[in-house]
């Protein structure tokens, strides 16, 4: 099991504990297939290679906009949104690992994106 940060399309942020497998990540965000996304915005915020794990076919499936994910992706500059729920990981070489400190990631996100509301589990 691994802890990571999850942000839903209704701006709820939480730390979830899931098996760190492709299947578990897909199940957690209700995706058929996931892809990882990293941006300069995220590097500037976290000062590390934090990535978003997103639904690769979310737009085709008509999923709702993820405001936080879209901001971190840079939608405000290029117009392409992130849809569906998202998770966060840490890129180390070719591997995507669980975040070393999900609490710190969550804290930074809540400061940067005040619309986020902590979801108690």
PDB file of N, CA and C in Angstrom, residues 25-109:
ATOM      1  N   UNK A  25      -4.422   2.335  -9.508  1.00  0.00           N
ATOM      2  CA  UNK A  25      -4.500   3.760  -9.838  1.00  0.00           C
ATOM      3  C   UNK A  25      -5.673   4.025 -10.783  1.00  0.00           C
ATOM      4  N   UNK A  26      -5.850   3.153 -11.775  1.00  0.00           N
ATOM      5  CA  UNK A  26      -6.983   3.300 -12.691  1.00  0.00           C
ATOM      6  C   UNK A  26      -8.304   3.202 -11.935  1.00  0.00           C
ATOM      7  N   UNK A  27      -8.402   2.240 -11.036  1.00  0.00           N
ATOM      8  CA  UNK A  27      -9.634   2.053 -10.265  1.00  0.00           C
ATOM      9  C   UNK A  27      -9.919   3.266  -9.377  1.00  0.00           C
ATOM     10  N   UNK A  28      -8.890   3.814  -8.737  1.00  0.00           N
ATOM     11  CA  UNK A  28      -9.070   4.934  -7.808  1.00  0.00           C
ATOM     12  C   UNK A  28      -9.632   6.170  -8.504  1.00  0.00           C
ATOM     13  N   UNK A  29      -9.258   6.394  -9.763  1.00  0.00           N
ATOM     14  CA  UNK A  29      -9.772   7.572 -10.474  1.00  0.00           C
ATOM     15  C   UNK A  29     -10.784   7.190 -11.559  1.00  0.00           C
ATOM     16  N   UNK A  30     -11.262   5.944 -11.520  1.00  0.00           N
ATOM     17  CA  UNK A  30     -12.293   5.454 -12.456  1.00  0.00           C
ATOM     18  C   UNK A  30     -11.871   5.642 -13.909  1.00  0.00           C
ATOM     19  N   UNK A  31     -10.647   5.218 -14.229  1.00  0.00           N
ATOM     20  CA  UNK A  31     -10.103   5.381 -15.577  1.00  0.00           C
ATOM     21  C   UNK A  31      -9.915   4.031 -16.255  1.00  0.00           C
ATOM     22  N   UNK A  32     -10.036   4.036 -17.574  1.00  0.00           N
ATOM     23  CA  UNK A  32      -9.720   2.841 -18.352  1.00  0.00           C
ATOM     24  C   UNK A  32      -8.214   2.702 -18.526  1.00  0.00           C
ATOM     25  N   UNK A  33      -7.540   3.830 -18.643  1.00  0.00           N
ATOM     26  CA  UNK A  33      -6.099   3.861 -18.866  1.00  0.00           C
ATOM     27  C   UNK A  33      -5.581   5.192 -18.325  1.00  0.00           C
ATOM     28  N   UNK A  34      -4.439   5.165 -17.649  1.00  0.00           N
ATOM     29  CA  UNK A  34      -3.900   6.401 -17.082  1.00  0.00           C
ATOM     30  C   UNK A  34      -2.633   6.823 -17.819  1.00  0.00           C
ATOM     31  N   UNK A  35      -2.352   8.107 -17.726  1.00  0.00           N
ATOM     32  CA  UNK A  35      -1.092   8.642 -18.224  1.00  0.00           C
ATOM     33  C   UNK A  35      -0.555   9.617 -17.186  1.00  0.00           C
ATOM     34  N   UNK A  36       0.746   9.873 -17.244  1.00  0.00           N
ATOM     35  CA  UNK A  36       1.346  10.823 -16.313  1.00  0.00           C
ATOM     36  C   UNK A  36       1.625  12.132 -17.037  1.00  0.00           C
ATOM     37  N   UNK A  37       1.497  13.212 -16.279  1.00  0.00           N
ATOM     38  CA  UNK A  37       1.688  14.553 -16.810  1.00  0.00           C
ATOM     39  C   UNK A  37       2.579  15.317 -15.841  1.00  0.00           C
ATOM     40  N   UNK A  38       3.602  15.976 -16.377  1.00  0.00           N
ATOM     41  CA  UNK A  38       4.415  16.864 -15.540  1.00  0.00           C
ATOM     42  C   UNK A  38       4.593  18.180 -16.270  1.00  0.00           C
ATOM     43  N   UNK A  39       4.653  19.255 -15.505  1.00  0.00           N
ATOM     44  CA  UNK A  39       4.743  20.586 -16.099  1.00  0.00           C
ATOM     45  C   UNK A  39       5.719  21.450 -15.319  1.00  0.00           C
ATOM     46  N   UNK A  40       6.122  22.537 -15.938  1.00  0.00           N
ATOM     47  CA  UNK A  40       6.984  23.502 -15.264  1.00  0.00           C
ATOM     48  C   UNK A  40       6.254  24.131 -14.079  1.00  0.00           C
ATOM     49  N   UNK A  41       4.947  24.338 -14.207  1.00  0.00           N
ATOM     50  CA  UNK A  41       4.155  24.887 -13.103  1.00  0.00           C
ATOM     51  C   UNK A  41       4.297  23.992 -11.876  1.00  0.00           C
ATOM     52  N   UNK A  42       4.196  22.688 -12.082  1.00  0.00           N
ATOM     53  CA  UNK A  42       4.306  21.742 -10.965  1.00  0.00           C
ATOM     54  C   UNK A  42       5.726  21.728 -10.400  1.00  0.00           C
ATOM     55  N   UNK A  43       6.729  21.769 -11.275  1.00  0.00           N
ATOM     56  CA  UNK A  43       8.108  21.776 -10.781  1.00  0.00           C
ATOM     57  C   UNK A  43       8.370  23.033  -9.953  1.00  0.00           C
ATOM     58  N   UNK A  44       7.870  24.170 -10.410  1.00  0.00           N
ATOM     59  CA  UNK A  44       8.058  25.416  -9.661  1.00  0.00           C
ATOM     60  C   UNK A  44       7.371  25.364  -8.298  1.00  0.00           C
ATOM     61  N   UNK A  45       6.229  24.698  -8.215  1.00  0.00           N
ATOM     62  CA  UNK A  45       5.490  24.596  -6.957  1.00  0.00           C
ATOM     63  C   UNK A  45       6.147  23.621  -5.987  1.00  0.00           C
ATOM     64  N   UNK A  46       6.503  22.441  -6.484  1.00  0.00           N
ATOM     65  CA  UNK A  46       6.995  21.375  -5.603  1.00  0.00           C
ATOM     66  C   UNK A  46       8.519  21.294  -5.524  1.00  0.00           C
ATOM     67  N   UNK A  47       9.224  21.921  -6.453  1.00  0.00           N
ATOM     68  CA  UNK A  47      10.687  21.829  -6.531  1.00  0.00           C
ATOM     69  C   UNK A  47      11.145  20.379  -6.604  1.00  0.00           C
ATOM     70  N   UNK A  48      10.387  19.577  -7.321  1.00  0.00           N
ATOM     71  CA  UNK A  48      10.684  18.158  -7.501  1.00  0.00           C
ATOM     72  C   UNK A  48       9.881  17.674  -8.713  1.00  0.00           C
ATOM     73  N   UNK A  49      10.145  16.467  -9.146  1.00  0.00           N
ATOM     74  CA  UNK A  49       9.482  15.924 -10.332  1.00  0.00           C
ATOM     75  C   UNK A  49       8.180  15.225  -9.960  1.00  0.00           C
ATOM     76  N   UNK A  50       7.293  15.979  -9.345  1.00  0.00           N
ATOM     77  CA  UNK A  50       5.953  15.487  -9.021  1.00  0.00           C
ATOM     78  C   UNK A  50       5.151  15.438 -10.322  1.00  0.00           C
ATOM     79  N   UNK A  51       4.401  14.354 -10.510  1.00  0.00           N
ATOM     80  CA  UNK A  51       3.579  14.191 -11.708  1.00  0.00           C
ATOM     81  C   UNK A  51       2.126  13.983 -11.313  1.00  0.00           C
ATOM     82  N   UNK A  52       1.235  14.337 -12.237  1.00  0.00           N
ATOM     83  CA  UNK A  52      -0.180  14.002 -12.078  1.00  0.00           C
ATOM     84  C   UNK A  52      -0.435  12.704 -12.830  1.00  0.00           C
ATOM     85  N   UNK A  53      -1.268  11.868 -12.257  1.00  0.00           N
ATOM     86  CA  UNK A  53      -1.717  10.643 -12.905  1.00  0.00           C
ATOM     87  C   UNK A  53      -3.173  10.891 -13.272  1.00  0.00           C
ATOM     88  N   UNK A  54      -3.438  10.923 -14.577  1.00  0.00           N
ATOM     89  CA  UNK A  54      -4.749  11.351 -15.078  1.00  0.00           C
ATOM     90  C   UNK A  54      -5.360  10.287 -15.984  1.00  0.00           C
ATOM     91  N   UNK A  55      -6.650  10.434 -16.243  1.00  0.00           N
ATOM     92  CA  UNK A  55      -7.374   9.533 -17.141  1.00  0.00           C
ATOM     93  C   UNK A  55      -7.043   9.906 -18.583  1.00  0.00           C
ATOM     94  N   UNK A  56      -6.388   8.986 -19.291  1.00  0.00           N
ATOM     95  CA  UNK A  56      -5.954   9.259 -20.659  1.00  0.00           C
ATOM     96  C   UNK A  56      -7.127   9.486 -21.614  1.00  0.00           C
ATOM     97  N   UNK A  57      -8.248   8.841 -21.363  1.00  0.00           N
ATOM     98  CA  UNK A  57      -9.392   8.975 -22.266  1.00  0.00           C
ATOM     99  C   UNK A  57     -10.539   9.762 -21.632  1.00  0.00           C
ATOM    100  N   UNK A  58     -10.226  10.591 -20.651  1.00  0.00           N
ATOM    101  CA  UNK A  58     -11.255  11.344 -19.938  1.00  0.00           C
ATOM    102  C   UNK A  58     -12.061  12.284 -20.804  1.00  0.00           C
ATOM    103  N   UNK A  59     -11.415  12.972 -21.737  1.00  0.00           N
ATOM    104  CA  UNK A  59     -12.143  13.908 -22.604  1.00  0.00           C
ATOM    105  C   UNK A  59     -13.084  13.136 -23.521  1.00  0.00           C
ATOM    106  N   UNK A  60     -12.601  12.046 -24.092  1.00  0.00           N
ATOM    107  CA  UNK A  60     -13.437  11.222 -24.976  1.00  0.00           C
ATOM    108  C   UNK A  60     -14.652  10.690 -24.218  1.00  0.00           C
ATOM    109  N   UNK A  61     -14.444  10.341 -22.937  1.00  0.00           N
ATOM    110  CA  UNK A  61     -15.532   9.794 -22.119  1.00  0.00           C
ATOM    111  C   UNK A  61     -16.410  10.873 -21.491  1.00  0.00           C
ATOM    112  N   UNK A  62     -16.120  12.141 -21.766  1.00  0.00           N
ATOM    113  CA  UNK A  62     -16.969  13.232 -21.290  1.00  0.00           C
ATOM    114  C   UNK A  62     -16.896  13.496 -19.798  1.00  0.00           C
ATOM    115  N   UNK A  63     -15.730  13.248 -19.190  1.00  0.00           N
ATOM    116  CA  UNK A  63     -15.589  13.481 -17.751  1.00  0.00           C
ATOM    117  C   UNK A  63     -15.577  14.976 -17.443  1.00  0.00           C
ATOM    118  N   UNK A  64     -15.982  15.345 -16.220  1.00  0.00           N
ATOM    119  CA  UNK A  64     -15.997  16.764 -15.853  1.00  0.00           C
ATOM    120  C   UNK A  64     -14.586  17.333 -15.679  1.00  0.00           C
ATOM    121  N   UNK A  65     -14.505  18.635 -15.827  1.00  0.00           N
ATOM    122  CA  UNK A  65     -13.257  19.376 -15.676  1.00  0.00           C
ATOM    123  C   UNK A  65     -12.695  19.210 -14.268  1.00  0.00           C
ATOM    124  N   UNK A  66     -11.383  19.055 -14.178  1.00  0.00           N
ATOM    125  CA  UNK A  66     -10.702  19.080 -12.890  1.00  0.00           C
ATOM    126  C   UNK A  66      -9.974  20.423 -12.825  1.00  0.00           C
ATOM    127  N   UNK A  67     -10.525  21.349 -12.053  1.00  0.00           N
ATOM    128  CA  UNK A  67     -10.003  22.713 -11.979  1.00  0.00           C
ATOM    129  C   UNK A  67      -8.538  22.740 -11.549  1.00  0.00           C
ATOM    130  N   UNK A  68      -8.210  22.030 -10.478  1.00  0.00           N
ATOM    131  CA  UNK A  68      -6.838  22.029  -9.969  1.00  0.00           C
ATOM    132  C   UNK A  68      -5.888  21.394 -10.979  1.00  0.00           C
ATOM    133  N   UNK A  69      -6.285  20.251 -11.525  1.00  0.00           N
ATOM    134  CA  UNK A  69      -5.444  19.579 -12.511  1.00  0.00           C
ATOM    135  C   UNK A  69      -5.217  20.440 -13.743  1.00  0.00           C
ATOM    136  N   UNK A  70      -6.264  21.121 -14.183  1.00  0.00           N
ATOM    137  CA  UNK A  70      -6.149  21.990 -15.356  1.00  0.00           C
ATOM    138  C   UNK A  70      -5.210  23.158 -15.084  1.00  0.00           C
ATOM    139  N   UNK A  71      -5.304  23.742 -13.895  1.00  0.00           N
ATOM    140  CA  UNK A  71      -4.388  24.831 -13.536  1.00  0.00           C
ATOM    141  C   UNK A  71      -2.944  24.328 -13.553  1.00  0.00           C
ATOM    142  N   UNK A  72      -2.695  23.184 -12.901  1.00  0.00           N
ATOM    143  CA  UNK A  72      -1.335  22.648 -12.835  1.00  0.00           C
ATOM    144  C   UNK A  72      -0.818  22.238 -14.213  1.00  0.00           C
ATOM    145  N   UNK A  73      -1.712  21.844 -15.098  1.00  0.00           N
ATOM    146  CA  UNK A  73      -1.349  21.443 -16.455  1.00  0.00           C
ATOM    147  C   UNK A  73      -1.045  22.645 -17.351  1.00  0.00           C
ATOM    148  N   UNK A  74      -1.529  23.821 -16.965  1.00  0.00           N
ATOM    149  CA  UNK A  74      -1.294  25.032 -17.750  1.00  0.00           C
ATOM    150  C   UNK A  74      -2.394  25.336 -18.739  1.00  0.00           C
ATOM    151  N   UNK A  75      -3.591  24.860 -18.459  1.00  0.00           N
ATOM    152  CA  UNK A  75      -4.728  25.094 -19.354  1.00  0.00           C
ATOM    153  C   UNK A  75      -4.927  26.582 -19.621  1.00  0.00           C
ATOM    154  N   UNK A  76      -4.611  27.408 -18.638  1.00  0.00           N
ATOM    155  CA  UNK A  76      -4.773  28.854 -18.795  1.00  0.00           C
ATOM    156  C   UNK A  76      -3.881  29.406 -19.911  1.00  0.00           C
ATOM    157  N   UNK A  77      -2.857  28.648 -20.335  1.00  0.00           N
ATOM    158  CA  UNK A  77      -1.958  29.093 -21.399  1.00  0.00           C
ATOM    159  C   UNK A  77      -2.265  28.453 -22.753  1.00  0.00           C
ATOM    160  N   UNK A  78      -2.701  27.191 -22.755  1.00  0.00           N
ATOM    161  CA  UNK A  78      -2.871  26.483 -24.031  1.00  0.00           C
ATOM    162  C   UNK A  78      -4.285  25.970 -24.288  1.00  0.00           C
ATOM    163  N   UNK A  79      -5.162  26.014 -23.291  1.00  0.00           N
ATOM    164  CA  UNK A  79      -6.560  25.662 -23.503  1.00  0.00           C
ATOM    165  C   UNK A  79      -6.930  24.202 -23.337  1.00  0.00           C
ATOM    166  N   UNK A  80      -5.960  23.291 -23.287  1.00  0.00           N
ATOM    167  CA  UNK A  80      -6.268  21.861 -23.143  1.00  0.00           C
ATOM    168  C   UNK A  80      -6.470  21.534 -21.661  1.00  0.00           C
ATOM    169  N   UNK A  81      -7.643  21.021 -21.280  1.00  0.00           N
ATOM    170  CA  UNK A  81      -7.934  20.784 -19.858  1.00  0.00           C
ATOM    171  C   UNK A  81      -7.545  19.389 -19.382  1.00  0.00           C
ATOM    172  N   UNK A  82      -7.529  19.240 -18.081  1.00  0.00           N
ATOM    173  CA  UNK A  82      -7.460  17.937 -17.418  1.00  0.00           C
ATOM    174  C   UNK A  82      -8.869  17.656 -16.911  1.00  0.00           C
ATOM    175  N   UNK A  83      -9.354  16.452 -17.175  1.00  0.00           N
ATOM    176  CA  UNK A  83     -10.696  16.074 -16.731  1.00  0.00           C
ATOM    177  C   UNK A  83     -10.612  14.816 -15.879  1.00  0.00           C
ATOM    178  N   UNK A  84     -11.615  14.625 -15.044  1.00  0.00           N
ATOM    179  CA  UNK A  84     -11.643  13.461 -14.164  1.00  0.00           C
ATOM    180  C   UNK A  84     -10.790  13.672 -12.922  1.00  0.00           C
ATOM    181  N   UNK A  85     -10.871  12.713 -12.016  1.00  0.00           N
ATOM    182  CA  UNK A  85     -10.084  12.771 -10.787  1.00  0.00           C
ATOM    183  C   UNK A  85      -8.611  12.526 -11.108  1.00  0.00           C
ATOM    184  N   UNK A  86      -7.723  13.022 -10.240  1.00  0.00           N
ATOM    185  CA  UNK A  86      -6.285  12.862 -10.461  1.00  0.00           C
ATOM    186  C   UNK A  86      -5.598  12.379  -9.197  1.00  0.00           C
ATOM    187  N   UNK A  87      -4.470  11.711  -9.401  1.00  0.00           N
ATOM    188  CA  UNK A  87      -3.573  11.296  -8.324  1.00  0.00           C
ATOM    189  C   UNK A  87      -2.217  11.938  -8.581  1.00  0.00           C
ATOM    190  N   UNK A  88      -1.346  11.873  -7.586  1.00  0.00           N
ATOM    191  CA  UNK A  88      -0.002  12.419  -7.736  1.00  0.00           C
ATOM    192  C   UNK A  88       1.036  11.340  -7.482  1.00  0.00           C
ATOM    193  N   UNK A  89       2.128  11.423  -8.222  1.00  0.00           N
ATOM    194  CA  UNK A  89       3.247  10.507  -8.059  1.00  0.00           C
ATOM    195  C   UNK A  89       4.543  11.291  -8.143  1.00  0.00           C
ATOM    196  N   UNK A  90       5.644  10.574  -8.068  1.00  0.00           N
ATOM    197  CA  UNK A  90       6.974  11.171  -8.088  1.00  0.00           C
ATOM    198  C   UNK A  90       7.794  10.442  -9.139  1.00  0.00           C
ATOM    199  N   UNK A  91       8.297  11.174 -10.130  1.00  0.00           N
ATOM    200  CA  UNK A  91       9.089  10.535 -11.177  1.00  0.00           C
ATOM    201  C   UNK A  91      10.541  10.439 -10.747  1.00  0.00           C
ATOM    202  N   UNK A  92      11.058   9.222 -10.817  1.00  0.00           N
ATOM    203  CA  UNK A  92      12.463   8.949 -10.541  1.00  0.00           C
ATOM    204  C   UNK A  92      12.985   8.108 -11.696  1.00  0.00           C
ATOM    205  N   UNK A  93      13.687   8.754 -12.623  1.00  0.00           N
ATOM    206  CA  UNK A  93      14.096   8.064 -13.839  1.00  0.00           C
ATOM    207  C   UNK A  93      12.846   7.668 -14.600  1.00  0.00           C
ATOM    208  N   UNK A  94      12.789   6.424 -15.082  1.00  0.00           N
ATOM    209  CA  UNK A  94      11.597   6.000 -15.815  1.00  0.00           C
ATOM    210  C   UNK A  94      10.441   5.570 -14.909  1.00  0.00           C
ATOM    211  N   UNK A  95      10.684   5.482 -13.624  1.00  0.00           N
ATOM    212  CA  UNK A  95       9.680   4.981 -12.679  1.00  0.00           C
ATOM    213  C   UNK A  95       8.811   6.104 -12.126  1.00  0.00           C
ATOM    214  N   UNK A  96       7.533   5.797 -11.913  1.00  0.00           N
ATOM    215  CA  UNK A  96       6.621   6.690 -11.199  1.00  0.00           C
ATOM    216  C   UNK A  96       6.361   6.040  -9.846  1.00  0.00           C
ATOM    217  N   UNK A  97       6.807   6.698  -8.803  1.00  0.00           N
ATOM    218  CA  UNK A  97       6.719   6.171  -7.442  1.00  0.00           C
ATOM    219  C   UNK A  97       5.670   6.943  -6.649  1.00  0.00           C
ATOM    220  N   UNK A  98       5.231   6.363  -5.527  1.00  0.00           N
ATOM    221  CA  UNK A  98       4.344   7.137  -4.654  1.00  0.00           C
ATOM    222  C   UNK A  98       5.105   8.334  -4.079  1.00  0.00           C
ATOM    223  N   UNK A  99       4.422   9.418  -3.796  1.00  0.00           N
ATOM    224  CA  UNK A  99       5.103  10.580  -3.211  1.00  0.00           C
ATOM    225  C   UNK A  99       5.738  10.227  -1.871  1.00  0.00           C
ATOM    226  N   UNK A 100       6.916  10.797  -1.629  1.00  0.00           N
ATOM    227  CA  UNK A 100       7.604  10.551  -0.359  1.00  0.00           C
ATOM    228  C   UNK A 100       6.888  11.230   0.797  1.00  0.00           C
ATOM    229  N   UNK A 101       6.271  12.379   0.527  1.00  0.00           N
ATOM    230  CA  UNK A 101       5.586  13.127   1.580  1.00  0.00           C
ATOM    231  C   UNK A 101       4.255  13.674   1.041  1.00  0.00           C
ATOM    232  N   UNK A 102       3.226  12.822   0.971  1.00  0.00           N
ATOM    233  CA  UNK A 102       1.950  13.295   0.412  1.00  0.00           C
ATOM    234  C   UNK A 102       1.324  14.430   1.214  1.00  0.00           C
ATOM    235  N   UNK A 103       1.593  14.471   2.503  1.00  0.00           N
ATOM    236  CA  UNK A 103       1.043  15.554   3.334  1.00  0.00           C
ATOM    237  C   UNK A 103       1.581  16.910   2.883  1.00  0.00           C
ATOM    238  N   UNK A 104       2.867  16.967   2.530  1.00  0.00           N
ATOM    239  CA  UNK A 104       3.468  18.220   2.073  1.00  0.00           C
ATOM    240  C   UNK A 104       2.892  18.626   0.714  1.00  0.00           C
ATOM    241  N   UNK A 105       2.709  17.659  -0.176  1.00  0.00           N
ATOM    242  CA  UNK A 105       2.105  17.948  -1.480  1.00  0.00           C
ATOM    243  C   UNK A 105       0.702  18.513  -1.276  1.00  0.00           C
ATOM    244  N   UNK A 106      -0.066  17.874  -0.424  1.00  0.00           N
ATOM    245  CA  UNK A 106      -1.432  18.332  -0.157  1.00  0.00           C
ATOM    246  C   UNK A 106      -1.428  19.746   0.428  1.00  0.00           C
ATOM    247  N   UNK A 107      -0.538  20.002   1.358  1.00  0.00           N
ATOM    248  CA  UNK A 107      -0.437  21.323   1.982  1.00  0.00           C
ATOM    249  C   UNK A 107      -0.115  22.398   0.934  1.00  0.00           C
ATOM    250  N   UNK A 108       0.876  22.139   0.084  1.00  0.00           N
ATOM    251  CA  UNK A 108       1.246  23.110  -0.949  1.00  0.00           C
ATOM    252  C   UNK A 108       0.098  23.354  -1.925  1.00  0.00           C
ATOM    253  N   UNK A 109      -0.607  22.293  -2.289  1.00  0.00           N
ATOM    254  CA  UNK A 109      -1.744  22.439  -3.203  1.00  0.00           C
ATOM    255  C   UNK A 109      -2.860  23.269  -2.585  1.00  0.00           C
TER     256      UNK A 109
END
